Structures are given as structure tokens and as C-alpha cells.
Amino acid sequence: MQTVSVDDFTRQSFDFIIIGGGTAGLVVASRLAQHGKFTVGVLEAGGVVNGRDEVEIPAFFGRALGTDIDWKFESTPPGTQGGVKDQWPRGKGLGGSSAINYMGWNRAGRVDYDAWVELGNPGWGWDDLLPFFKKSETVHPPSSSTQEEQDIRYDPNTLGTSGPIQITYPDEYSPSHQLWIKGLNSLGVETNPAPYSGSNAGAWTNPSSLGLHTKARSFATEYCSLAGSNLYILTEALVEEIILVKADSGYVASGVRFTHNGQEYTVSASREVILSAGTIKSPQILELSGIGNPEILSRAGIDAKVDSPMVGENLQEHKALIFVVDVDPELENPDELILDAEKAAAAREQYDQDKTGPLTTMPGSFGMVPFTKAIQQGALDKICSQVDALTGLSPEKKALLEQRLRNPDKIGLMEYFFKLGAGAFGGADSRHGIIAQILQQPFAAGSIHVQPKSAATDDPVIEIGYYHGPAGEIDLELMLQSTRFARSIMLAPPFNSVVRQPFLPPASAFEDDEQMKQIIKSGTRAALHAVGTCAMGGNAGIRGGVVNERLQVYGVQRLRVVDASIMPLQISAHIQATVYAIAEKAAHMILEDVAAQ
């Protein structure tokens, strides 16, 4: 991985400038540089994070949050709902959020991606994206004994075997894992025989972005080995704006202005500027550059160049509620590695010596549950009637979301996962675990915009209002009704031999709807899967989104956005694998467009 000095960077003549050396940015940069004919520059606000324990060691996932390699964003309090500020961690360093996330690797269902096409974005359906999912990954199957013991199933024809990101299943499993799967089975949630093949509904074992032999995080910096000396990466470079030049047909992106160690610089791109700063930073940089809603730009003291009203709008995030539960004290609990210094030291020695033991394990007990399983039919019919009366969504999006409620057979719209250990979630000692309930398809959307009189060093304003307005009321009811299913999981044999009783909230809360609603409102947190703020506009064009299906920014030539912000609708999956696929497809499209010129 080649990082250079600011002097070396600024003396280059670049074909492409990529803003952001994160998950998507390094994929696009490396694939373009791999082509061999182009000089590619990457501007990254953070530094190199490879080699840090909190990045590399699997069981240390989550420890990087709140550190110097996290942007440490916060959302605004949700108005009069009595909520609190929510933490919105994002990776600040080469690799972006792929360096600090929880390493979950899964795909959404066919209907999620085909919905993007139905909105008017050809080329973004399941069949279109599958080759790029496969191109990004090397999936290492579990041993035959592990596969049989843990009932791990998948279709190898849909998985990649030569991509840069290494995907592995855990070598060791807690006794609770199979009990979790069987407990879901007893509730009618069947084990999915091919969860990466177009239907993610059901119970299954989730792999992680983890090296097979290194037992270290596999993340976006792996892509840099594809490129040669024509890839230049500058770290600690904060982008101030994209330079736009007036042309007869609008504006052309010609380069980027940025600061490094307090000094201001500009660089030019002869072919394209590619914005890959993520769902939070990408709309902020567009607005700082004069692309956005003129009223918002005016309040920030920014001259409006391109009237693009959807910049920063359409913010969609998975809504997570954590249940802390008392568990069987005889089970080996990961929290003991934190609470017991002797066990922690022994685990570290084992990891350093042969890359085995507790520090290599990752949670893999997942269930993606259709609402027809999680919610009683009468309650679901009532929610559907609320959707019928809903305004504020485009007719196309409303129809797609409503269809998923009514016909969700092959899509899991409520995620549940189980993890032993709850130290970060209110557990007092090692005798706790967590069950997470995560709403996959929220109706309510938020926004991300620059602050008034804003500068690049200011954090943008994240307005999410999880349960605000009629759309938020639908989300609240979906979460409330689904808590009953969460309680059913705790009681389901044989998993009920693991969970003794709810701890936070207590068992009594599950019997009181009003109390549970307050718990949901105050306890919901972002699942760190935000999308949509620079979405593909589809049939609605610039009035419905920010980029077209080639990810080109409306109203600006030679400027694209490539990251999670381009998703027009949220998906029923952790987004990491999809972001890699988006970036792989984007690089392919860019090379196609160059060849056609």
C-alpha cells in the first residue's frame, strides 16, 4: 500500500481523484489503477490503521469505536420524543468503516436489489450485482466436520473464490449456537439452505470478513495490492470542496481543494472526480461544493451552483433495539476476557502464537424473520392500513414497501442475532448476553446537511427522528409487535436452556405496550448501516435523487458518487458486502464509459 507525501501527491497529473479512502473508495481506486492506463489519486482524511489491535483482532470488534480512527458523529436528539443523542461511528482512516465495523458478511434478498430497478435504475438488480459480489470476495468454506456439526448451508455457485476480501466461518462455536438455530426452527423460522443466493429469510450461520490463516480482519486495504505505482494515496487530507467549472451545459468537476497539516492545496482530475466519502460525508461535501437545496446552501453561506434538492435527504438506517438477558453461567462467556485478567492474557498469548482461541471467534447466530412469522396477522393487517394512508413517500417507494409487508416470504424484515457477553450494552458481569432486534426496512427517513455558516471541519447535522411522524409511527408499531417475537425466542426450546430471563428491559416490560413503546423510543440505536443520502433518482431524476444509474451526479459532468449513499432503498442485510459490490460495479461502469469515449 503506497502512501505518499503531499508534495509528491500534488505534483502528479491525475486522471481520477477519489475523495475518501474507505470501503468503496479503495475498491474504485485500486480497480482503476489496476487497469494500468490511468494515474489515480486518493484523498483520505484519516491515516493508516493496519496493524492496530482494535482493527485487526477479531474478538476486539467494537473497540475502535470512539477512538481517533472514528469520526464520532452524533445524531440530533429526536425532538419531543424524549430521546437522546445517538452515536453514529464511522471509520476515519484507510479502509473507512470496513476497518472498524463488526465484520458481518451477508447479502440482502433478490427483491431488495430488484426494487432499485423497479424505481427506474436499470442494471442494479440481483442478477446484475451478483457477479460483483463474487468478484469482491474469497469465501473459505468451513471444514466438513464443522459444516455438519453446525448445520452450515450455502450454495457455492453464488460465492466468490478469488476476490480480495477474505470471508471465513468461525472455527469454534459456543454450545448456544445450535440451540439458537433450533429455537428459531421451533418458532417456524426454518434454516435457510442458501442465504446468499437471493433469499435471506430464515436462520443461518453468518461468516465474517476475516482471513482464513491470519485470523485478522480482512478489509478494504486488501485491494491496494491490485494496483501498481500509478496509485497515489494521501492521508490526513481533509477535502474542502469539489472544484466546479461553469460550462455551456452546466458545471464540470475539474478537481478538488483540500487541506493537509493546515495548508491548502488543489489537485486536478483530467477524467473524473469520484466522491466516496460515505453516507454522512458525501452529501456534506456536495453541499460545501454548491450542489444541493438552494435554501439549505443559503443558510450555510454557500453559493448554490446546482439546484439538487435531494442531496442529504432520504437518509435510511436500520433501527436496533438491544435486549440484555441473563444466561446460563456455565457457558463460556467472552466478557470474561475483559473481566478476568488471567484469562485475557492467556487468550492473547494463544492468539499471538498460533492464531487460535477465544480472540478468533465472532458471533454468527443470525435470524432474518419475515413479518408473517414475527407479527400476528391481525396486527400486520392494521399496520398495512396505516401504510395505505401514508403520504410523503413517492408512489413507487410506497408500493414497494407495502408489498414487502404483505408478501414477505423470501425476505427477512426483522433481524435477530444472539451474542454471549453484554458488557457494552448494560450487562453488569459475564452472566449476560444480548438479543438484538433490528428493523430492516424503515418507513421513516431522515436527512444529513451542512450546518449554518458551515466549514469542512464541522460535523454535518444528522436528523433521523427514528419514530417521528406517521411513517415513524409505522416503524414504532413494527418494532413493538416484533418485541413479542423476541420474547418468544427467549422462551423457545431448546434455546430457553441458555436464557434464564430478560435483564434489560425486565420481563414485565414485555407485557405493557406503553412501557415497551417508551423503551423502544429511548433505546433504539443506529445499526451503523445508513444509506440513501445521494441516492439514484431513477424515474424521478433529480427530483428523486442525486445520481443517475451510472452514479453520475445530476447537473455536473465528470463527477460521480460511489458509496452506500447511492442506495435508493434500504436493504435487508448488513451493508458491507453490498458496498463492495457497488464499488466493483462502479469501477466496471467507469471503465466502460472511458472505453466508449
Coordinates of C-alpha atoms in Angstrom, one line a residue:
M1 CA 0.0 0.0 0.0
Q2 CA 1.7 3.2 -1.2
T3 CA 1.1 6.4 0.7
V4 CA 2.9 9.5 -0.4
S5 CA 3.9 12.9 0.8
V6 CA 1.7 15.9 0.0
D7 CA 4.5 17.2 -2.3
D8 CA 4.6 14.0 -4.2
F9 CA 0.8 13.9 -4.4
T10 CA 0.3 17.5 -5.7
R11 CA 3.0 17.3 -8.4
Q12 CA 1.1 14.4 -10.1
S13 CA -1.2 14.7 -13.0
F14 CA -4.2 12.6 -12.2
D15 CA -6.8 11.0 -14.5
F16 CA -9.1 10.2 -11.5
I17 CA -9.3 11.7 -8.0
I18 CA -11.1 9.7 -5.4
I19 CA -12.4 11.5 -2.3
G20 CA -12.3 9.0 0.5
G21 CA -10.1 6.0 1.1
G22 CA -12.8 3.9 2.7
T23 CA -14.6 0.8 1.8
A24 CA -15.8 1.9 -1.6
G25 CA -13.1 4.4 -2.4
L26 CA -10.2 2.0 -2.2
V27 CA -12.1 -0.5 -4.4
V28 CA -12.7 2.0 -7.1
A29 CA -9.2 3.5 -6.9
S30 CA -7.5 0.1 -7.0
R31 CA -9.6 -1.3 -9.9
L32 CA -9.0 1.9 -12.0
A33 CA -5.3 1.8 -11.2
Q34 CA -5.1 -1.9 -11.9
H35 CA -6.3 -1.1 -15.5
G36 CA -2.8 0.3 -16.0
K37 CA -3.5 3.3 -18.2
F38 CA -4.6 5.8 -15.5
T39 CA -3.0 7.7 -12.7
V40 CA -5.3 7.6 -9.7
G41 CA -5.2 9.7 -6.5
V42 CA -6.9 9.1 -3.2
L43 CA -7.5 11.7 -0.6
E44 CA -8.2 10.3 2.9
A45 CA -8.9 12.4 6.0
G46 CA -7.6 9.7 8.4
G47 CA -4.3 7.8 8.5
V48 CA -3.1 4.2 8.1
V49 CA -4.8 1.9 10.6
N50 CA -3.4 -1.5 9.6
G51 CA -1.7 -3.3 12.5
R52 CA -3.8 -1.8 15.3
D53 CA -5.1 -4.4 17.7
E54 CA -8.6 -2.9 17.8
V55 CA -8.7 -3.2 14.0
E56 CA -7.0 -6.5 13.4
I57 CA -8.1 -8.9 16.2
P58 CA -11.5 -10.4 15.6
A59 CA -12.8 -10.5 19.1
F60 CA -11.8 -6.9 19.6
F61 CA -14.5 -5.7 17.2
G62 CA -16.2 -2.6 18.5
R63 CA -13.2 -1.4 20.5
A64 CA -12.2 1.1 17.7
L65 CA -15.5 3.0 18.2
G66 CA -14.9 6.3 19.9
T67 CA -11.2 6.3 19.2
D68 CA -9.1 8.5 16.9
I69 CA -10.0 6.4 13.9
D70 CA -13.7 7.1 14.4
W71 CA -15.3 10.3 13.1
K72 CA -17.5 10.1 16.2
F73 CA -20.6 11.6 14.6
E74 CA -23.8 12.1 16.6
S75 CA -27.3 12.5 15.5
T76 CA -29.5 15.3 16.9
P77 CA -32.0 14.4 19.7
P78 CA -35.3 13.3 18.2
G79 CA -37.4 16.3 19.1
T80 CA -40.1 16.0 21.7
Q81 CA -39.9 12.2 21.8
G82 CA -37.7 12.3 24.9
G83 CA -34.8 10.6 23.1
V84 CA -31.1 11.1 23.4
K85 CA -28.3 11.8 21.0
D86 CA -27.3 8.7 19.1
Q87 CA -23.7 7.8 18.3
W88 CA -23.0 7.3 14.6
P89 CA -19.5 5.9 14.4
R90 CA -17.8 5.9 11.0
G91 CA -14.2 4.9 10.1
K92 CA -11.7 7.6 9.8
G93 CA -8.7 6.0 8.2
L94 CA -7.7 3.9 5.2
G95 CA -10.3 1.3 4.9
G96 CA -13.0 3.5 6.3
S97 CA -15.8 1.7 8.2
S98 CA -14.6 -1.6 6.9
A99 CA -11.7 -1.1 9.4
I100 CA -14.0 -0.6 12.5
N101 CA -17.2 -2.5 11.7
Y102 CA -18.4 -5.8 13.2
M103 CA -17.2 -7.7 10.2
G104 CA -20.6 -9.2 9.4
W105 CA -20.8 -10.5 5.8
N106 CA -24.2 -11.1 4.2
R107 CA -26.4 -10.1 1.3
A108 CA -29.9 -8.9 1.1
G109 CA -32.6 -10.7 -0.9
R110 CA -33.2 -10.6 -4.6
V111 CA -36.3 -8.4 -4.1
D112 CA -34.2 -5.7 -2.3
Y113 CA -31.9 -5.1 -5.3
D114 CA -34.6 -5.7 -7.9
A115 CA -36.6 -2.9 -6.2
W116 CA -33.9 -0.5 -7.3
V117 CA -34.5 -1.4 -10.9
E118 CA -38.3 -1.0 -10.4
L119 CA -37.6 2.6 -9.2
G120 CA -36.0 3.2 -12.6
N121 CA -32.4 2.3 -12.1
P122 CA -31.6 -0.4 -14.8
G123 CA -28.5 -2.5 -14.2
W124 CA -28.9 -2.7 -10.4
G125 CA -30.9 -5.9 -9.9
W126 CA -29.8 -9.1 -8.2
D127 CA -28.6 -10.7 -11.4
D128 CA -26.7 -7.5 -12.3
L129 CA -24.9 -7.3 -8.9
L130 CA -24.2 -11.0 -8.3
P131 CA -21.0 -11.0 -10.4
F132 CA -19.7 -8.1 -8.4
F133 CA -20.5 -9.6 -5.1
K134 CA -18.5 -12.6 -6.2
K135 CA -15.7 -10.5 -7.6
S136 CA -15.1 -8.8 -4.2
E137 CA -14.8 -12.0 -2.1
T138 CA -12.9 -15.2 -1.5
V139 CA -15.2 -17.3 0.7
H140 CA -13.5 -20.1 2.6
P141 CA -15.9 -23.0 3.4
P142 CA -15.8 -24.4 6.9
S143 CA -14.3 -27.8 7.5
S144 CA -16.6 -30.7 6.6
S145 CA -16.9 -31.6 10.3
T146 CA -17.8 -28.0 11.3
Q147 CA -20.3 -27.8 8.4
E148 CA -22.0 -31.0 9.6
E149 CA -21.9 -30.2 13.4
Q150 CA -23.2 -26.7 13.0
D151 CA -25.6 -27.4 10.0
I152 CA -23.9 -24.7 7.9
R153 CA -25.5 -24.5 4.5
Y154 CA -25.0 -22.4 1.3
D155 CA -24.8 -22.6 -2.4
P156 CA -21.2 -22.5 -3.5
N157 CA -22.1 -21.4 -7.0
T158 CA -23.2 -18.0 -5.7
L159 CA -20.0 -17.3 -3.8
G160 CA -16.7 -15.7 -4.9
T161 CA -13.4 -17.7 -4.8
S162 CA -10.8 -15.2 -5.9
G163 CA -11.7 -11.7 -4.6
P164 CA -9.5 -9.5 -2.3
I165 CA -11.8 -9.7 0.8
Q166 CA -11.4 -13.0 2.7
I167 CA -14.5 -14.5 4.2
T168 CA -14.4 -17.2 6.8
Y169 CA -16.7 -19.1 9.2
P170 CA -15.6 -19.4 12.8
D171 CA -13.6 -22.5 13.8
E172 CA -15.2 -22.7 17.2
Y173 CA -18.8 -22.3 18.3
S174 CA -20.4 -21.9 21.6
P175 CA -22.9 -24.6 22.6
S176 CA -25.6 -21.8 22.4
H177 CA -25.2 -21.5 18.6
Q178 CA -27.1 -24.7 17.6
L179 CA -29.6 -24.1 20.4
W180 CA -30.3 -20.6 18.9
I181 CA -30.9 -22.1 15.4
K182 CA -33.1 -24.9 16.8
G183 CA -35.1 -22.4 18.9
L184 CA -35.9 -20.3 15.8
N185 CA -36.8 -23.5 14.0
S186 CA -39.3 -24.3 16.7
L187 CA -41.0 -21.0 16.0
G188 CA -41.4 -21.7 12.3
V189 CA -38.2 -19.9 11.2
E190 CA -36.6 -22.6 9.0
T191 CA -32.8 -22.9 8.5
N192 CA -32.0 -21.2 5.2
P193 CA -30.1 -23.6 2.9
A194 CA -28.7 -20.8 0.7
P195 CA -28.8 -17.4 2.5
Y196 CA -26.5 -15.7 -0.1
S197 CA -28.5 -16.8 -3.1
G198 CA -31.4 -14.4 -3.3
S199 CA -33.4 -15.1 -0.2
N200 CA -32.0 -14.3 3.2
A201 CA -35.1 -15.2 5.2
G202 CA -34.6 -17.8 7.9
A203 CA -32.0 -18.9 10.4
W204 CA -28.3 -19.3 9.4
T205 CA -24.7 -19.1 10.5
N206 CA -23.1 -15.8 9.4
P207 CA -19.4 -15.7 8.3
S208 CA -17.1 -12.7 8.8
S209 CA -14.6 -10.7 6.8
L210 CA -11.7 -12.4 8.3
G211 CA -8.5 -14.0 6.9
L212 CA -8.5 -17.8 7.0
H213 CA -4.9 -18.2 8.2
T214 CA -4.1 -14.8 9.5
K215 CA -7.3 -14.7 11.7
A216 CA -7.2 -10.9 11.3
R217 CA -9.8 -8.5 9.8
S218 CA -9.9 -8.5 6.1
F219 CA -10.9 -5.0 4.9
A220 CA -10.6 -2.6 2.0
T221 CA -6.9 -2.0 2.2
E222 CA -6.6 -5.5 0.8
Y223 CA -7.5 -4.0 -2.6
C224 CA -4.4 -1.8 -2.7
S225 CA -2.2 -4.8 -3.7
L226 CA -4.0 -4.9 -7.0
A227 CA -2.6 -1.5 -8.1
G228 CA 0.9 -0.5 -9.1
S229 CA 2.9 2.7 -8.7
N230 CA 0.1 4.6 -10.5
L231 CA -2.0 4.7 -7.3
Y232 CA -1.2 7.6 -5.0
I233 CA -2.7 7.8 -1.6
L234 CA -2.5 10.9 0.6
T235 CA -3.6 10.5 4.2
E236 CA -4.6 13.3 6.7
A237 CA -6.1 15.2 3.8
L238 CA -9.5 16.9 4.5
V239 CA -11.5 17.8 1.4
E240 CA -12.9 21.3 1.5
E241 CA -14.8 21.3 -1.8
I242 CA -15.0 19.8 -5.3
I243 CA -13.9 22.4 -7.8
L244 CA -16.7 23.1 -10.3
V245 CA -16.1 25.0 -13.6
K246 CA -19.0 26.6 -15.4
A247 CA -19.7 25.1 -18.8
D248 CA -22.4 25.6 -21.5
S249 CA -24.4 22.6 -20.3
G250 CA -23.9 23.3 -16.5
Y251 CA -20.9 22.5 -14.5
V252 CA -17.8 20.3 -14.8
A253 CA -15.9 18.8 -11.9
S254 CA -12.2 19.7 -12.6
G255 CA -10.5 18.9 -9.3
V256 CA -10.5 19.1 -5.5
R257 CA -9.5 21.6 -2.9
F258 CA -8.2 20.1 0.4
T259 CA -6.1 20.9 3.4
H260 CA -3.2 19.0 4.8
N261 CA -1.4 19.9 8.0
G262 CA -3.1 23.3 8.0
Q263 CA -2.1 24.1 4.4
E264 CA -4.5 24.4 1.5
Y265 CA -3.9 22.6 -1.8
T266 CA -5.7 21.9 -5.1
V267 CA -5.4 19.0 -7.5
S268 CA -6.9 18.4 -10.8
A269 CA -8.5 15.4 -12.5
S270 CA -8.5 15.1 -16.3
R271 CA -11.2 12.5 -16.4
E272 CA -13.4 12.3 -13.3
V273 CA -13.7 13.2 -9.6
I274 CA -15.3 10.3 -7.7
L275 CA -16.8 11.0 -4.3
S276 CA -16.7 8.0 -1.9
A277 CA -16.8 9.7 1.5
G278 CA -19.8 7.7 2.7
T279 CA -23.5 8.3 3.6
I280 CA -22.6 11.1 6.1
K281 CA -19.7 12.9 4.5
S282 CA -20.6 12.6 0.8
P283 CA -23.7 14.9 1.0
Q284 CA -21.8 17.3 3.1
I285 CA -19.0 17.6 0.6
L286 CA -21.5 18.1 -2.3
E287 CA -23.2 20.9 -0.3
L288 CA -19.9 22.5 0.5
S289 CA -19.2 22.5 -3.2
G290 CA -22.5 24.3 -4.0
I291 CA -24.6 21.2 -5.0
G292 CA -27.8 20.9 -3.1
N293 CA -31.0 22.6 -2.0
P294 CA -30.5 26.3 -2.5
E295 CA -32.3 27.2 0.7
I296 CA -30.0 25.0 2.8
L297 CA -27.0 26.2 1.0
S298 CA -28.0 29.9 1.5
R299 CA -28.4 29.3 5.3
A300 CA -24.8 27.9 5.3
G301 CA -23.4 30.9 3.4
I302 CA -22.7 28.7 0.3
D303 CA -23.3 29.9 -3.3
A304 CA -25.7 27.5 -5.0
K305 CA -24.4 26.2 -8.3
V306 CA -26.6 23.1 -8.9
D307 CA -30.1 23.0 -7.6
S308 CA -30.3 19.4 -6.4
P309 CA -33.0 19.2 -3.7
M310 CA -32.4 15.6 -2.7
V311 CA -28.8 16.0 -1.6
G312 CA -28.7 14.8 2.0
E313 CA -32.3 13.7 2.0
N314 CA -33.7 10.1 2.0
L315 CA -31.5 9.0 5.0
Q316 CA -32.4 5.5 5.9
E317 CA -31.0 3.5 8.8
H318 CA -31.6 0.1 10.4
K319 CA -33.2 0.6 13.8
A320 CA -31.6 -1.6 16.5
L321 CA -33.0 -2.5 20.0
I322 CA -30.9 -4.5 22.3
F323 CA -32.3 -6.9 24.9
V324 CA -29.8 -7.9 27.6
V325 CA -30.6 -11.3 29.0
D326 CA -29.4 -13.5 31.9
V327 CA -27.7 -16.6 30.5
D328 CA -26.6 -19.9 31.8
P329 CA -23.5 -19.1 34.0
E330 CA -21.9 -22.4 32.9
L331 CA -21.4 -21.2 29.3
E332 CA -18.0 -19.7 28.4
N333 CA -18.7 -16.0 28.0
P334 CA -16.5 -13.6 26.0
D335 CA -16.9 -10.9 28.7
E336 CA -14.6 -13.0 30.9
L337 CA -11.7 -11.9 28.6
I338 CA -12.4 -8.4 29.8
L339 CA -13.2 -9.1 33.5
D340 CA -10.6 -11.8 34.2
A341 CA -7.0 -10.6 33.5
E342 CA -5.5 -14.0 33.7
K343 CA -7.9 -15.4 31.0
A344 CA -7.4 -12.3 28.9
A345 CA -3.6 -12.8 29.0
A346 CA -3.9 -16.5 28.2
A347 CA -6.2 -15.8 25.2
R348 CA -3.8 -13.2 23.9
E349 CA -0.8 -15.5 24.1
Q350 CA -2.7 -18.2 22.3
Y351 CA -3.7 -15.8 19.5
D352 CA -0.2 -14.4 19.1
Q353 CA 1.3 -17.9 19.0
D354 CA -0.9 -19.8 16.6
K355 CA -4.0 -17.6 15.8
T356 CA -6.4 -19.8 17.6
G357 CA -8.6 -19.5 20.7
P358 CA -11.2 -17.0 22.0
L359 CA -9.8 -14.0 20.2
T360 CA -10.5 -15.5 16.8
T361 CA -14.2 -16.1 17.4
M362 CA -17.0 -14.0 16.0
P363 CA -20.8 -14.1 16.7
G364 CA -22.6 -16.0 13.9
S365 CA -26.1 -16.7 15.3
F366 CA -28.5 -14.9 12.9
G367 CA -32.1 -15.0 12.0
M368 CA -33.8 -12.9 9.4
V369 CA -37.5 -13.2 10.1
P370 CA -40.4 -12.2 7.8
F371 CA -43.1 -10.2 9.4
T372 CA -45.6 -13.0 8.7
K373 CA -43.6 -15.0 11.3
A374 CA -42.8 -12.2 13.7
I375 CA -46.2 -10.4 13.8
Q376 CA -49.7 -11.8 14.2
Q377 CA -51.8 -11.4 11.1
G378 CA -54.4 -9.0 12.7
A379 CA -51.7 -6.6 13.9
L380 CA -50.0 -6.8 10.5
D381 CA -53.2 -6.0 8.7
K382 CA -53.6 -2.9 10.9
I383 CA -50.1 -1.8 10.1
C384 CA -50.8 -2.2 6.4
S385 CA -53.8 0.0 6.7
Q386 CA -51.5 2.7 8.2
V387 CA -49.3 2.4 5.2
D388 CA -52.3 2.8 2.8
A389 CA -52.9 6.2 4.4
L390 CA -49.3 7.3 4.4
T391 CA -48.2 10.4 2.5
G392 CA -44.8 11.8 1.9
L393 CA -43.3 8.8 0.1
S394 CA -43.2 8.6 -3.7
P395 CA -45.9 6.3 -5.0
E396 CA -43.2 3.9 -6.3
K397 CA -41.4 3.6 -3.0
K398 CA -44.6 3.3 -1.0
A399 CA -45.8 0.5 -3.2
L400 CA -42.6 -1.4 -2.9
L401 CA -42.5 -1.1 0.9
E402 CA -46.2 -2.1 1.2
Q403 CA -45.6 -5.1 -1.0
R404 CA -42.9 -6.3 1.3
L405 CA -45.2 -6.1 4.3
R406 CA -47.9 -8.1 2.6
N407 CA -45.8 -10.6 0.7
P408 CA -42.5 -11.1 2.6
D409 CA -42.0 -14.8 2.1
K410 CA -38.4 -14.6 0.8
I411 CA -37.2 -11.5 2.7
G412 CA -36.3 -11.2 6.4
L413 CA -37.6 -7.8 7.5
M414 CA -36.7 -8.1 11.2
E415 CA -33.2 -9.3 12.0
Y416 CA -32.4 -11.0 15.3
F417 CA -29.0 -12.1 16.4
F418 CA -27.6 -13.6 19.7
K419 CA -24.3 -12.9 21.3
L420 CA -22.9 -14.1 24.6
G421 CA -21.5 -11.2 26.6
A422 CA -23.2 -7.8 27.1
G423 CA -20.6 -5.6 28.7
A424 CA -21.1 -2.8 26.2
F425 CA -24.9 -3.0 26.4
G426 CA -25.6 -2.6 30.1
G427 CA -24.7 -6.1 31.4
A428 CA -23.1 -6.0 34.8
D429 CA -21.0 -9.1 34.5
S430 CA -20.2 -12.1 32.4
R431 CA -23.6 -13.8 33.1
H432 CA -25.3 -11.8 30.3
G433 CA -25.9 -12.0 26.6
I434 CA -27.7 -9.9 24.1
I435 CA -30.5 -10.5 21.6
A436 CA -30.7 -7.7 19.0
Q437 CA -33.8 -6.8 17.2
I438 CA -33.1 -4.7 14.0
L439 CA -35.8 -3.3 11.7
Q440 CA -34.6 -3.8 8.1
Q441 CA -37.0 -1.7 6.1
P442 CA -37.9 1.6 7.9
F443 CA -40.6 3.8 6.6
A444 CA -39.3 6.9 8.3
A445 CA -36.4 8.7 6.7
G446 CA -34.1 11.5 7.9
S447 CA -31.5 13.9 6.5
I448 CA -27.9 15.0 6.7
H449 CA -27.0 18.6 5.9
V450 CA -24.3 21.1 6.5
Q451 CA -24.6 23.4 9.5
P452 CA -25.4 27.1 9.0
K453 CA -22.2 29.0 8.2
S454 CA -20.6 25.6 7.8
A455 CA -17.0 24.6 7.2
A456 CA -15.4 21.3 6.2
T457 CA -14.2 20.8 9.7
D458 CA -17.7 21.0 11.2
D459 CA -19.8 17.8 11.5
P460 CA -22.9 17.8 9.5
V461 CA -26.3 17.8 11.1
I462 CA -27.8 14.3 11.3
E463 CA -31.6 14.4 11.6
I464 CA -33.0 11.0 11.9
G465 CA -36.1 11.2 14.2
Y466 CA -36.5 7.4 14.3
Y467 CA -40.2 7.5 15.2
H468 CA -41.3 10.9 14.1
G469 CA -44.5 11.5 12.1
P470 CA -46.9 8.9 10.5
A471 CA -44.0 7.0 8.9
G472 CA -42.3 6.8 12.3
E473 CA -45.4 5.6 13.9
I474 CA -45.5 2.6 11.5
D475 CA -41.9 1.8 12.4
L476 CA -42.7 2.0 16.1
E477 CA -45.6 -0.4 15.7
L478 CA -43.4 -2.8 13.7
M479 CA -40.8 -2.7 16.5
L480 CA -43.4 -3.1 19.2
Q481 CA -45.2 -6.1 17.7
S482 CA -41.8 -7.7 17.0
T483 CA -40.8 -7.5 20.6
R484 CA -43.3 -10.2 21.3
F485 CA -41.5 -12.5 18.9
A486 CA -38.2 -11.6 20.7
R487 CA -39.8 -12.8 23.9
S488 CA -40.9 -15.9 22.1
I489 CA -37.3 -16.6 21.1
M490 CA -36.2 -16.4 24.7
L491 CA -38.8 -18.9 25.7
A492 CA -38.4 -21.3 22.7
P493 CA -36.9 -24.7 23.4
P494 CA -34.1 -25.7 23.4
F495 CA -32.7 -22.1 23.3
N496 CA -34.6 -21.4 26.6
S497 CA -31.9 -23.5 28.3
V498 CA -29.5 -20.7 27.6
V499 CA -31.6 -17.7 28.5
R500 CA -32.7 -17.6 32.2
Q501 CA -34.7 -14.4 32.0
P502 CA -34.7 -10.9 30.5
F503 CA -32.4 -8.5 32.3
L504 CA -32.8 -5.1 30.5
P505 CA -35.7 -4.5 30.0
P506 CA -37.2 -6.7 32.6
A507 CA -39.8 -9.4 31.7
S508 CA -42.7 -7.2 32.9
A509 CA -42.0 -4.7 30.2
F510 CA -43.0 -7.2 27.5
E511 CA -46.5 -7.3 28.9
D512 CA -47.0 -3.5 28.9
D513 CA -47.3 -1.9 25.4
E514 CA -47.0 1.7 26.6
Q515 CA -43.9 0.9 28.7
M516 CA -42.4 -1.0 25.8
K517 CA -43.0 1.9 23.4
Q518 CA -41.1 4.2 25.7
I519 CA -38.3 1.7 25.9
I520 CA -38.2 1.4 22.1
K521 CA -38.2 5.2 21.7
S522 CA -35.4 5.9 24.2
G523 CA -33.5 2.7 23.4
T524 CA -33.4 2.5 19.7
R525 CA -29.9 3.0 18.2
A526 CA -28.4 3.1 14.7
A527 CA -27.2 -0.2 13.5
L528 CA -24.4 1.6 11.6
H529 CA -25.9 0.8 8.2
A530 CA -27.0 4.3 7.0
V531 CA -27.7 4.7 3.3
G532 CA -29.6 6.9 0.8
T533 CA -28.4 10.5 1.1
C534 CA -27.1 10.7 -2.5
A535 CA -29.5 8.1 -3.9
M536 CA -30.0 7.1 -7.5
G537 CA -33.0 9.1 -8.7
G538 CA -34.4 6.6 -11.1
N539 CA -37.6 7.6 -12.9
A540 CA -37.9 10.8 -10.8
G541 CA -34.5 12.1 -11.9
I542 CA -33.0 15.0 -9.9
R543 CA -36.3 15.4 -8.0
G544 CA -36.0 11.9 -6.7
G545 CA -32.3 11.5 -6.2
V546 CA -28.7 12.9 -6.6
V547 CA -27.2 10.5 -9.2
N548 CA -28.3 8.5 -12.2
E549 CA -27.9 4.8 -12.7
R550 CA -24.3 5.3 -13.8
L551 CA -23.8 7.1 -10.5
Q552 CA -23.1 10.4 -12.3
V553 CA -24.2 13.5 -10.3
Y554 CA -27.2 15.3 -11.9
G555 CA -26.2 18.7 -13.3
V556 CA -22.4 18.1 -13.1
Q557 CA -20.2 16.4 -15.7
R558 CA -17.2 14.2 -14.7
L559 CA -18.5 13.7 -11.1
R560 CA -19.8 10.5 -9.6
V561 CA -20.7 9.3 -6.1
V562 CA -19.8 5.7 -5.2
D563 CA -20.6 4.5 -1.7
A564 CA -23.6 3.4 0.4
S565 CA -25.3 6.8 -0.1
I566 CA -26.4 5.9 -3.6
M567 CA -28.9 3.2 -2.4
P568 CA -32.4 4.5 -3.1
L569 CA -34.0 2.0 -0.7
Q570 CA -32.5 0.3 2.4
I571 CA -31.7 -3.4 2.2
S572 CA -32.4 -6.3 4.5
A573 CA -28.8 -7.0 5.3
H574 CA -25.7 -5.6 6.9
I575 CA -24.4 -3.3 4.1
Q576 CA -20.7 -4.1 4.0
A577 CA -20.8 -6.7 1.2
T578 CA -23.2 -4.6 -0.8
V579 CA -20.9 -1.6 -0.6
Y580 CA -18.1 -3.6 -2.0
A581 CA -20.3 -4.9 -4.9
I582 CA -21.5 -1.3 -5.6
A583 CA -17.9 -0.2 -5.8
E584 CA -16.9 -3.1 -8.0
K585 CA -19.8 -2.4 -10.4
A586 CA -19.0 1.4 -10.4
A587 CA -15.3 0.7 -11.4
H588 CA -16.6 -1.5 -14.2
M589 CA -19.0 1.2 -15.4
I590 CA -16.3 3.9 -15.3
L591 CA -14.0 1.8 -17.5
E592 CA -16.9 1.1 -19.8
D593 CA -17.6 4.8 -20.2
V594 CA -13.9 5.6 -20.7
A595 CA -13.7 3.0 -23.5
A596 CA -16.8 4.4 -25.2
Q597 CA -15.4 8.0 -25.3

